[in-house]
Coordinates of C-alpha atoms in Angstrom, one line a residue:
M157 CA -2.1 23.4 29.7
K158 CA -1.4 23.3 25.9
T159 CA -3.2 20.6 23.8
D160 CA -2.9 22.1 20.3
F161 CA 0.2 20.1 19.5
Y162 CA 1.5 21.5 16.5
R163 CA 2.0 18.2 14.4
I164 CA -1.6 17.1 16.0
S165 CA -3.3 19.9 14.5
K166 CA -2.1 19.5 10.9
L167 CA -3.7 16.0 11.1
P168 CA -6.8 15.7 9.1
S169 CA -10.0 14.4 11.0
Y170 CA -9.5 10.5 10.3
V171 CA -12.7 9.8 8.0
F172 CA -12.2 5.8 8.6
A173 CA -12.6 6.6 11.9
E174 CA -16.2 7.0 11.4
V175 CA -16.8 4.1 9.8
N176 CA -14.9 1.7 12.2
N177 CA -16.7 3.5 14.5
L178 CA -20.3 2.9 13.1
K179 CA -18.9 -0.7 12.5
N180 CA -18.3 -1.3 16.4
L181 CA -21.1 0.3 17.1
Y182 CA -23.3 -2.6 14.8
R183 CA -21.4 -5.2 16.1
S184 CA -22.5 -4.3 19.6
K185 CA -26.1 -4.6 18.6
G186 CA -25.3 -8.0 17.6
H187 CA -25.4 -7.1 13.9
D188 CA -23.1 -9.8 11.5
I189 CA -20.3 -6.8 9.9
I190 CA -18.7 -8.0 6.9
D191 CA -15.2 -6.0 6.7
F192 CA -14.3 -4.7 3.6
G193 CA -12.4 -2.4 5.0
M194 CA -8.7 -2.3 6.1
G195 CA -6.7 -3.9 3.9
N196 CA -5.6 -6.7 6.6
P197 CA -5.1 -10.2 5.1
M198 CA -6.9 -13.0 7.2
Y199 CA -4.9 -15.8 5.9
K200 CA -2.0 -17.8 7.4
P201 CA 1.6 -16.9 6.3
P202 CA 3.4 -20.2 5.2
N203 CA 3.9 -23.2 7.6
K204 CA 7.6 -23.1 7.1
V205 CA 7.4 -19.4 8.7
I206 CA 5.2 -20.2 11.3
K207 CA 7.6 -23.4 12.3
K208 CA 10.8 -21.6 11.6
L209 CA 9.3 -18.6 14.4
S210 CA 8.5 -21.2 16.6
T211 CA 12.1 -22.8 16.5
C212 CA 13.7 -19.8 16.7
I213 CA 11.8 -18.0 19.5
Q214 CA 12.8 -20.8 22.1
K215 CA 17.0 -20.1 21.7
D216 CA 18.4 -18.2 24.8
N217 CA 20.0 -15.5 22.2
V218 CA 17.6 -13.9 20.1
H219 CA 15.7 -11.7 23.0
G220 CA 17.5 -9.1 22.8
Y221 CA 17.8 -5.7 20.6
S222 CA 18.0 -6.2 16.8
V223 CA 19.5 -4.4 14.2
S224 CA 17.9 -1.2 13.2
R225 CA 18.7 -1.9 9.7
G226 CA 18.0 -5.4 9.5
I227 CA 19.8 -8.5 10.3
K228 CA 22.2 -9.8 7.0
G229 CA 20.3 -12.7 6.2
L230 CA 16.9 -10.9 5.9
R231 CA 18.7 -7.8 3.5
K232 CA 20.1 -10.4 1.5
A233 CA 17.0 -12.4 0.9
Q234 CA 15.4 -9.0 0.0
A235 CA 18.6 -8.6 -2.4
E236 CA 18.6 -12.2 -4.1
Y237 CA 14.4 -11.6 -4.8
Y238 CA 15.0 -8.6 -7.0
Q239 CA 17.5 -10.5 -8.9
K240 CA 15.4 -13.7 -9.5
R241 CA 11.7 -11.6 -9.9
F242 CA 13.5 -8.3 -11.6
N243 CA 17.0 -8.8 -12.8
V244 CA 17.9 -6.0 -10.7
H245 CA 21.6 -6.7 -8.6
L246 CA 21.5 -4.5 -5.3
D247 CA 24.2 -4.3 -3.0
F248 CA 22.5 -6.1 0.5
E249 CA 24.9 -4.0 2.6
S250 CA 24.4 -0.8 1.3
E251 CA 21.3 -1.0 -1.5
V252 CA 18.8 -2.9 1.2
I253 CA 17.2 -1.5 4.5
V254 CA 14.7 -3.7 6.6
S255 CA 11.9 -1.4 8.3
I256 CA 8.9 -2.2 10.3
G257 CA 7.0 -2.4 7.7
S258 CA 6.7 0.0 4.6
K259 CA 4.6 2.4 6.4
E260 CA 7.2 3.1 8.6
G261 CA 9.8 3.1 6.2
L262 CA 7.8 5.8 4.4
S263 CA 8.0 7.9 7.6
S264 CA 11.2 7.4 8.3
L265 CA 12.0 8.2 4.7
A266 CA 10.0 11.7 5.3
L267 CA 12.2 12.7 8.5
A268 CA 15.4 11.7 6.4
I269 CA 15.2 13.5 3.7
S270 CA 12.6 16.5 4.1
G271 CA 12.3 19.6 5.6
P272 CA 10.0 22.9 5.6
N273 CA 11.5 24.3 2.4
D274 CA 11.0 21.1 0.6
V275 CA 8.2 20.1 -1.7
I276 CA 7.0 16.5 -2.4
V277 CA 4.4 15.5 -5.1
V278 CA 1.9 12.8 -4.0
P279 CA -0.7 11.6 -6.4
D280 CA -4.2 12.1 -5.3
P281 CA -5.8 9.5 -4.3
S282 CA -3.1 7.5 -2.8
Y283 CA -2.5 5.7 0.1
P284 CA -2.8 8.1 3.4
I285 CA 1.5 7.5 4.9
H286 CA 2.6 9.3 1.4
S287 CA 1.2 12.8 2.0
W288 CA 0.9 12.5 5.6
G289 CA 4.5 11.1 6.5
F290 CA 6.0 13.8 4.8
A291 CA 3.0 16.4 6.0
I292 CA 4.5 15.6 9.6
A293 CA 8.0 15.7 9.0
G294 CA 7.6 19.4 7.6
A295 CA 7.5 19.1 4.6
R296 CA 4.9 20.9 1.6
V297 CA 3.0 18.2 -0.3
K298 CA 1.3 19.2 -3.9
K299 CA -1.3 16.9 -4.5
I300 CA -1.9 16.0 -8.1
P301 CA -5.0 14.2 -9.3
H302 CA -4.8 10.6 -10.4
K303 CA -7.4 9.7 -12.1
T304 CA -5.0 7.6 -14.8
P305 CA -1.2 6.8 -14.5
E306 CA -0.5 8.7 -17.8
K307 CA -2.7 11.7 -16.4
F308 CA -1.1 12.0 -13.4
F309 CA 2.5 11.8 -15.4
L310 CA 1.4 14.6 -17.9
A311 CA 0.1 17.3 -14.7
F312 CA 3.2 16.3 -12.9
K313 CA 5.6 17.7 -15.9
K314 CA 3.3 20.9 -16.3
Y315 CA 3.6 21.3 -12.7
V316 CA 7.5 20.8 -12.7
E317 CA 7.8 22.6 -16.0
S318 CA 5.7 25.5 -14.3
S319 CA 7.2 26.0 -10.8
K320 CA 9.7 28.3 -9.5
K321 CA 10.4 25.9 -7.4
T322 CA 11.7 21.9 -8.3
P323 CA 10.1 19.4 -6.1
L324 CA 12.5 17.3 -4.0
A325 CA 10.7 14.1 -4.5
V326 CA 7.4 12.4 -6.6
I327 CA 5.6 9.7 -5.0
V328 CA 4.5 6.7 -7.4
N329 CA 2.6 3.0 -6.4
Y330 CA 1.9 0.6 -8.6
P331 CA -0.2 -1.3 -8.4
C332 CA -2.0 1.1 -6.8
N333 CA -3.2 1.3 -3.0
P334 CA -6.0 2.2 -3.0
T335 CA -7.0 2.6 -7.4
A336 CA -5.5 -0.7 -8.0
Q337 CA -4.3 0.9 -11.5
V338 CA -1.0 -0.6 -12.7
V339 CA 2.1 0.4 -15.5
D340 CA 4.4 -0.9 -17.6
L341 CA 8.1 -0.5 -17.8
E342 CA 7.4 2.4 -20.5
F343 CA 6.0 4.4 -17.7
Y344 CA 8.9 4.5 -15.2
I345 CA 11.1 4.7 -17.9
E346 CA 10.0 8.1 -19.0
L347 CA 9.5 8.8 -15.9
V348 CA 13.0 8.3 -15.0
K349 CA 14.3 10.1 -17.8
F350 CA 12.4 13.3 -16.8
C351 CA 13.4 13.2 -13.2
K352 CA 16.7 12.7 -13.8
Y353 CA 16.8 15.6 -15.9
H354 CA 15.3 18.0 -13.3
N355 CA 17.1 16.3 -10.7
I356 CA 14.0 14.9 -8.5
Y357 CA 14.0 11.7 -6.6
I358 CA 11.7 8.9 -7.7
I359 CA 10.1 7.0 -4.2
S360 CA 8.1 4.4 -5.8
D361 CA 5.5 2.0 -3.4
L362 CA 6.1 -1.3 -4.6
A363 CA 3.9 -3.2 -1.6
Y364 CA 1.8 -5.0 -4.2
A365 CA 3.7 -6.5 -7.1
E366 CA 3.3 -10.0 -6.2
I367 CA -0.6 -9.7 -6.2
Y368 CA -1.5 -9.5 -9.8
F369 CA -3.8 -11.1 -12.3
N370 CA -2.5 -10.7 -16.0
D371 CA 1.1 -11.1 -17.6
P372 CA 3.5 -9.4 -17.6
P373 CA 4.0 -8.7 -13.4
P374 CA 4.2 -5.9 -12.5
P375 CA 7.8 -3.8 -12.6
S376 CA 10.3 -2.6 -10.4
I377 CA 11.0 1.0 -11.2
L378 CA 14.6 -0.1 -10.5
Q379 CA 14.9 -2.3 -13.6
V380 CA 15.1 1.5 -15.9
K381 CA 18.5 2.0 -16.8
G382 CA 20.7 4.6 -14.0
A383 CA 17.0 4.5 -11.8
K384 CA 19.0 4.2 -8.8
D385 CA 20.7 7.1 -9.4
I386 CA 17.6 8.9 -8.4
A387 CA 14.9 6.3 -6.9
I388 CA 14.0 4.4 -4.0
E389 CA 11.6 1.3 -4.0
F390 CA 9.7 0.4 -0.6
S391 CA 8.0 -3.3 -0.8
S392 CA 6.9 -5.7 2.1
I393 CA 6.1 -9.2 2.8
S394 CA 2.2 -8.1 4.6
K395 CA 0.6 -8.8 1.5
T396 CA 2.8 -11.1 -0.3
Y397 CA 2.6 -13.4 2.5
S398 CA -0.4 -12.8 4.5
M399 CA 2.2 -11.5 7.3
A400 CA 0.6 -8.0 7.8
G401 CA 0.7 -8.4 12.0
W402 CA 5.0 -9.2 11.3
R403 CA 5.8 -5.4 10.1
I404 CA 8.4 -6.3 7.9
G405 CA 8.8 -4.1 4.8
F406 CA 12.0 -2.8 3.1
A407 CA 13.6 -0.3 0.8
V408 CA 16.1 -0.4 -1.7
G409 CA 17.8 1.6 -4.5
N410 CA 19.7 4.7 -4.2
K411 CA 22.7 4.5 -1.7
D412 CA 23.0 8.3 0.0
I413 CA 18.4 8.0 0.2
I414 CA 19.0 4.4 2.5
A415 CA 22.1 5.3 4.6
A416 CA 19.8 8.4 5.6
I417 CA 17.0 6.2 6.3
S418 CA 19.8 4.3 8.4
K419 CA 20.8 7.4 10.2
I420 CA 17.3 8.4 10.9
K421 CA 16.7 4.9 12.1
S422 CA 19.4 4.2 14.4
Y423 CA 18.1 6.7 16.5
L424 CA 14.5 5.9 16.3
D425 CA 14.5 2.3 17.0
Y426 CA 16.7 -0.7 17.2
G427 CA 14.5 -2.9 14.9
V428 CA 12.3 -5.9 14.3
F429 CA 12.2 -8.5 16.8
T430 CA 14.9 -10.8 15.3
P431 CA 13.1 -14.1 15.0
L432 CA 10.8 -12.8 12.9
Q433 CA 13.3 -11.7 10.9
I434 CA 14.9 -14.9 10.8
A435 CA 11.5 -16.5 9.8
S436 CA 10.6 -13.8 7.4
T437 CA 13.8 -14.8 5.3
I438 CA 12.4 -18.4 5.2
A439 CA 9.4 -16.8 3.7
I440 CA 11.3 -14.9 0.9
N441 CA 14.3 -17.4 0.3
E442 CA 12.3 -21.2 0.5
C443 CA 8.4 -20.3 0.3
A444 CA 7.9 -19.1 -3.6
E445 CA 4.7 -20.9 -4.1
Y446 CA 2.9 -19.3 -1.7
P447 CA 2.4 -15.8 -3.6
A448 CA 1.3 -17.4 -6.5
M449 CA -1.5 -19.5 -4.9
M450 CA -2.4 -15.9 -3.1
R451 CA -3.0 -14.5 -6.7
D452 CA -5.7 -17.7 -7.3
I453 CA -7.3 -16.8 -3.7
Y454 CA -7.6 -13.1 -4.4
K455 CA -8.5 -13.6 -8.2
E456 CA -11.2 -15.9 -6.9
R457 CA -12.5 -13.4 -4.3
R458 CA -12.6 -10.8 -7.4
D459 CA -15.1 -12.6 -9.6
I460 CA -17.0 -14.0 -6.8
F461 CA -17.6 -10.6 -5.3
T462 CA -18.0 -8.7 -9.4
D463 CA -20.4 -11.1 -10.6
I464 CA -22.5 -10.6 -7.8
L465 CA -22.8 -7.3 -8.1
K466 CA -22.7 -6.8 -11.6
Q467 CA -26.2 -8.7 -10.8
G468 CA -27.2 -6.1 -8.9
G469 CA -27.0 -3.6 -11.4
W470 CA -23.6 -1.9 -9.9
H471 CA -20.7 -2.4 -12.6
V472 CA -18.1 -2.3 -10.4
T473 CA -14.5 -1.5 -12.0
V474 CA -12.6 -5.0 -12.4
P475 CA -9.2 -4.7 -10.8
E476 CA -6.0 -6.1 -12.8
A477 CA -4.0 -6.3 -9.4
S478 CA -3.7 -5.8 -6.0
M479 CA -6.0 -6.9 -3.4
F480 CA -8.6 -3.9 -3.6
I481 CA -11.4 -2.9 -5.7
W482 CA -11.7 0.7 -6.5
T483 CA -14.9 2.0 -7.9
K484 CA -17.5 4.9 -8.5
L485 CA -20.3 4.6 -6.2
P486 CA -23.7 3.5 -8.0
E487 CA -25.4 5.6 -9.7
K488 CA -28.4 5.6 -7.4
Y489 CA -26.2 6.6 -4.9
K490 CA -24.4 9.1 -6.8
H491 CA -25.5 12.5 -4.6
L492 CA -24.6 11.3 -1.8
T493 CA -20.6 11.4 -0.7
S494 CA -18.1 8.7 -0.3
L495 CA -18.6 8.8 3.6
E496 CA -22.7 8.3 3.6
F497 CA -22.7 5.6 1.3
S498 CA -19.9 3.8 3.1
K499 CA -22.4 4.5 6.5
L500 CA -25.2 3.2 4.2
L501 CA -23.5 0.3 3.3
I502 CA -23.0 -0.7 7.2
E503 CA -26.8 0.3 8.5
K504 CA -28.2 -1.8 5.2
A505 CA -26.1 -4.3 3.9
N506 CA -24.1 -5.3 7.4
V507 CA -20.9 -4.4 5.0
A508 CA -18.2 -2.4 5.9
V509 CA -16.0 -0.6 3.1
S510 CA -13.5 2.5 2.9
P511 CA -14.8 5.8 1.7
G512 CA -12.6 7.2 -1.3
N513 CA -12.3 10.6 0.3
G514 CA -10.1 8.9 3.1
F515 CA -7.4 8.8 0.6
G516 CA -7.6 12.7 -0.6
R517 CA -9.8 14.9 -2.4
A518 CA -9.9 13.3 -5.3
G519 CA -10.9 10.0 -4.1
E520 CA -14.4 11.9 -3.4
G521 CA -17.6 9.5 -5.1
Y522 CA -15.5 6.5 -5.0
I523 CA -15.0 3.8 -2.5
R524 CA -12.2 0.7 -1.8
I525 CA -13.1 -2.7 -1.3
S526 CA -10.7 -4.9 0.6
L527 CA -10.9 -8.5 -0.5
V528 CA -9.7 -9.4 2.8
E529 CA -12.4 -12.2 3.7
N530 CA -12.7 -15.6 2.9
K531 CA -15.0 -16.7 0.1
N532 CA -17.9 -17.5 1.6
R533 CA -17.9 -14.1 3.5
I534 CA -17.4 -12.3 0.3
R535 CA -20.1 -14.2 -1.5
Q536 CA -22.1 -13.2 1.4
G537 CA -21.2 -9.6 1.4
A538 CA -21.7 -9.2 -2.1
K539 CA -25.4 -10.6 -2.2
N540 CA -25.8 -8.3 1.1
I541 CA -25.3 -4.9 -1.1
K542 CA -27.3 -6.5 -4.1
K543 CA -30.4 -7.0 -2.2
F544 CA -29.7 -3.7 -1.0
L545 CA -29.2 -1.9 -4.1
L546 CA -32.4 -4.4 -6.1
E547 CA -34.4 -2.8 -3.1
K548 CA -36.9 0.4 -4.3

């Protein structure tokens, strides 16, 4: 019987699985492994949101199929958020759609707009769904090294200008997962100008817009005049309101792409459970203080972690945004691969992190640390690593 299924055969081995397997093995032996691997917020959502969900779920008329493109109230709330936060007007009927988290939204986008003859430009390293969503859909992914946003943009322009076939789209992600890099509005202005000239769609992932530590806040590409002609932007309440398991995301922007995603989703799903959408509307409309609180929490965790590692001789990169630290391996361990070093941290420091090459070939030599544990666990994990680094 056939087992070499076409799309599965296109996917590489998942390096994060090796780290998770080792983590679980050590936990089964009684080790207290502090997990800085997956970006899974360990904090309770706003009380108002929990209360609304509890009330709503008791109603008789909310347990049937929902709406694949999202309930009207939630789409309207996201449009109003863009107006307040970015001064960007969105038509919630034609320029906003709700997705089952931004990951599903990006996957539906890939199925909706791309095919075997299309080229999608993706930064390397990047969040895995950015490339594999399109690879699964059958498109050709062109990865361009992403040392800095500026170097990526220059390499992207050079690629487009020297290629016989113009790419269908380019993906950008700022604040970036995994690198935590940020850009200003001028970057988007130049990107929109270039892509408009070459008729290239821009796919912006803005999932970490509300986790930043310096002013001004991260911009939206849709702030650029005329950006909606070619751009679509994804966001999520997963990290903003510590609601990752609720799977509520959004795509906003270009009407034609929104319509394409809507059509694909109408065949694939019935949307997120209605009470979750109703409660999520409360988060956006009534919990403006919550993201600011989470920024303070992540900044404190960042500072605790980086200060302790500095004492151990590891001067990790201090991020300006996101819940991640993306940094090179310590000098003493540069001879190891990212995966080897990640395994070593589990074995010697009882700490799990994400190997950089899981985000692309250019991520080799780096690791990603997720600041998801509470303050005490952050401090303990950093001390464990410091002790390991200072061992002779």
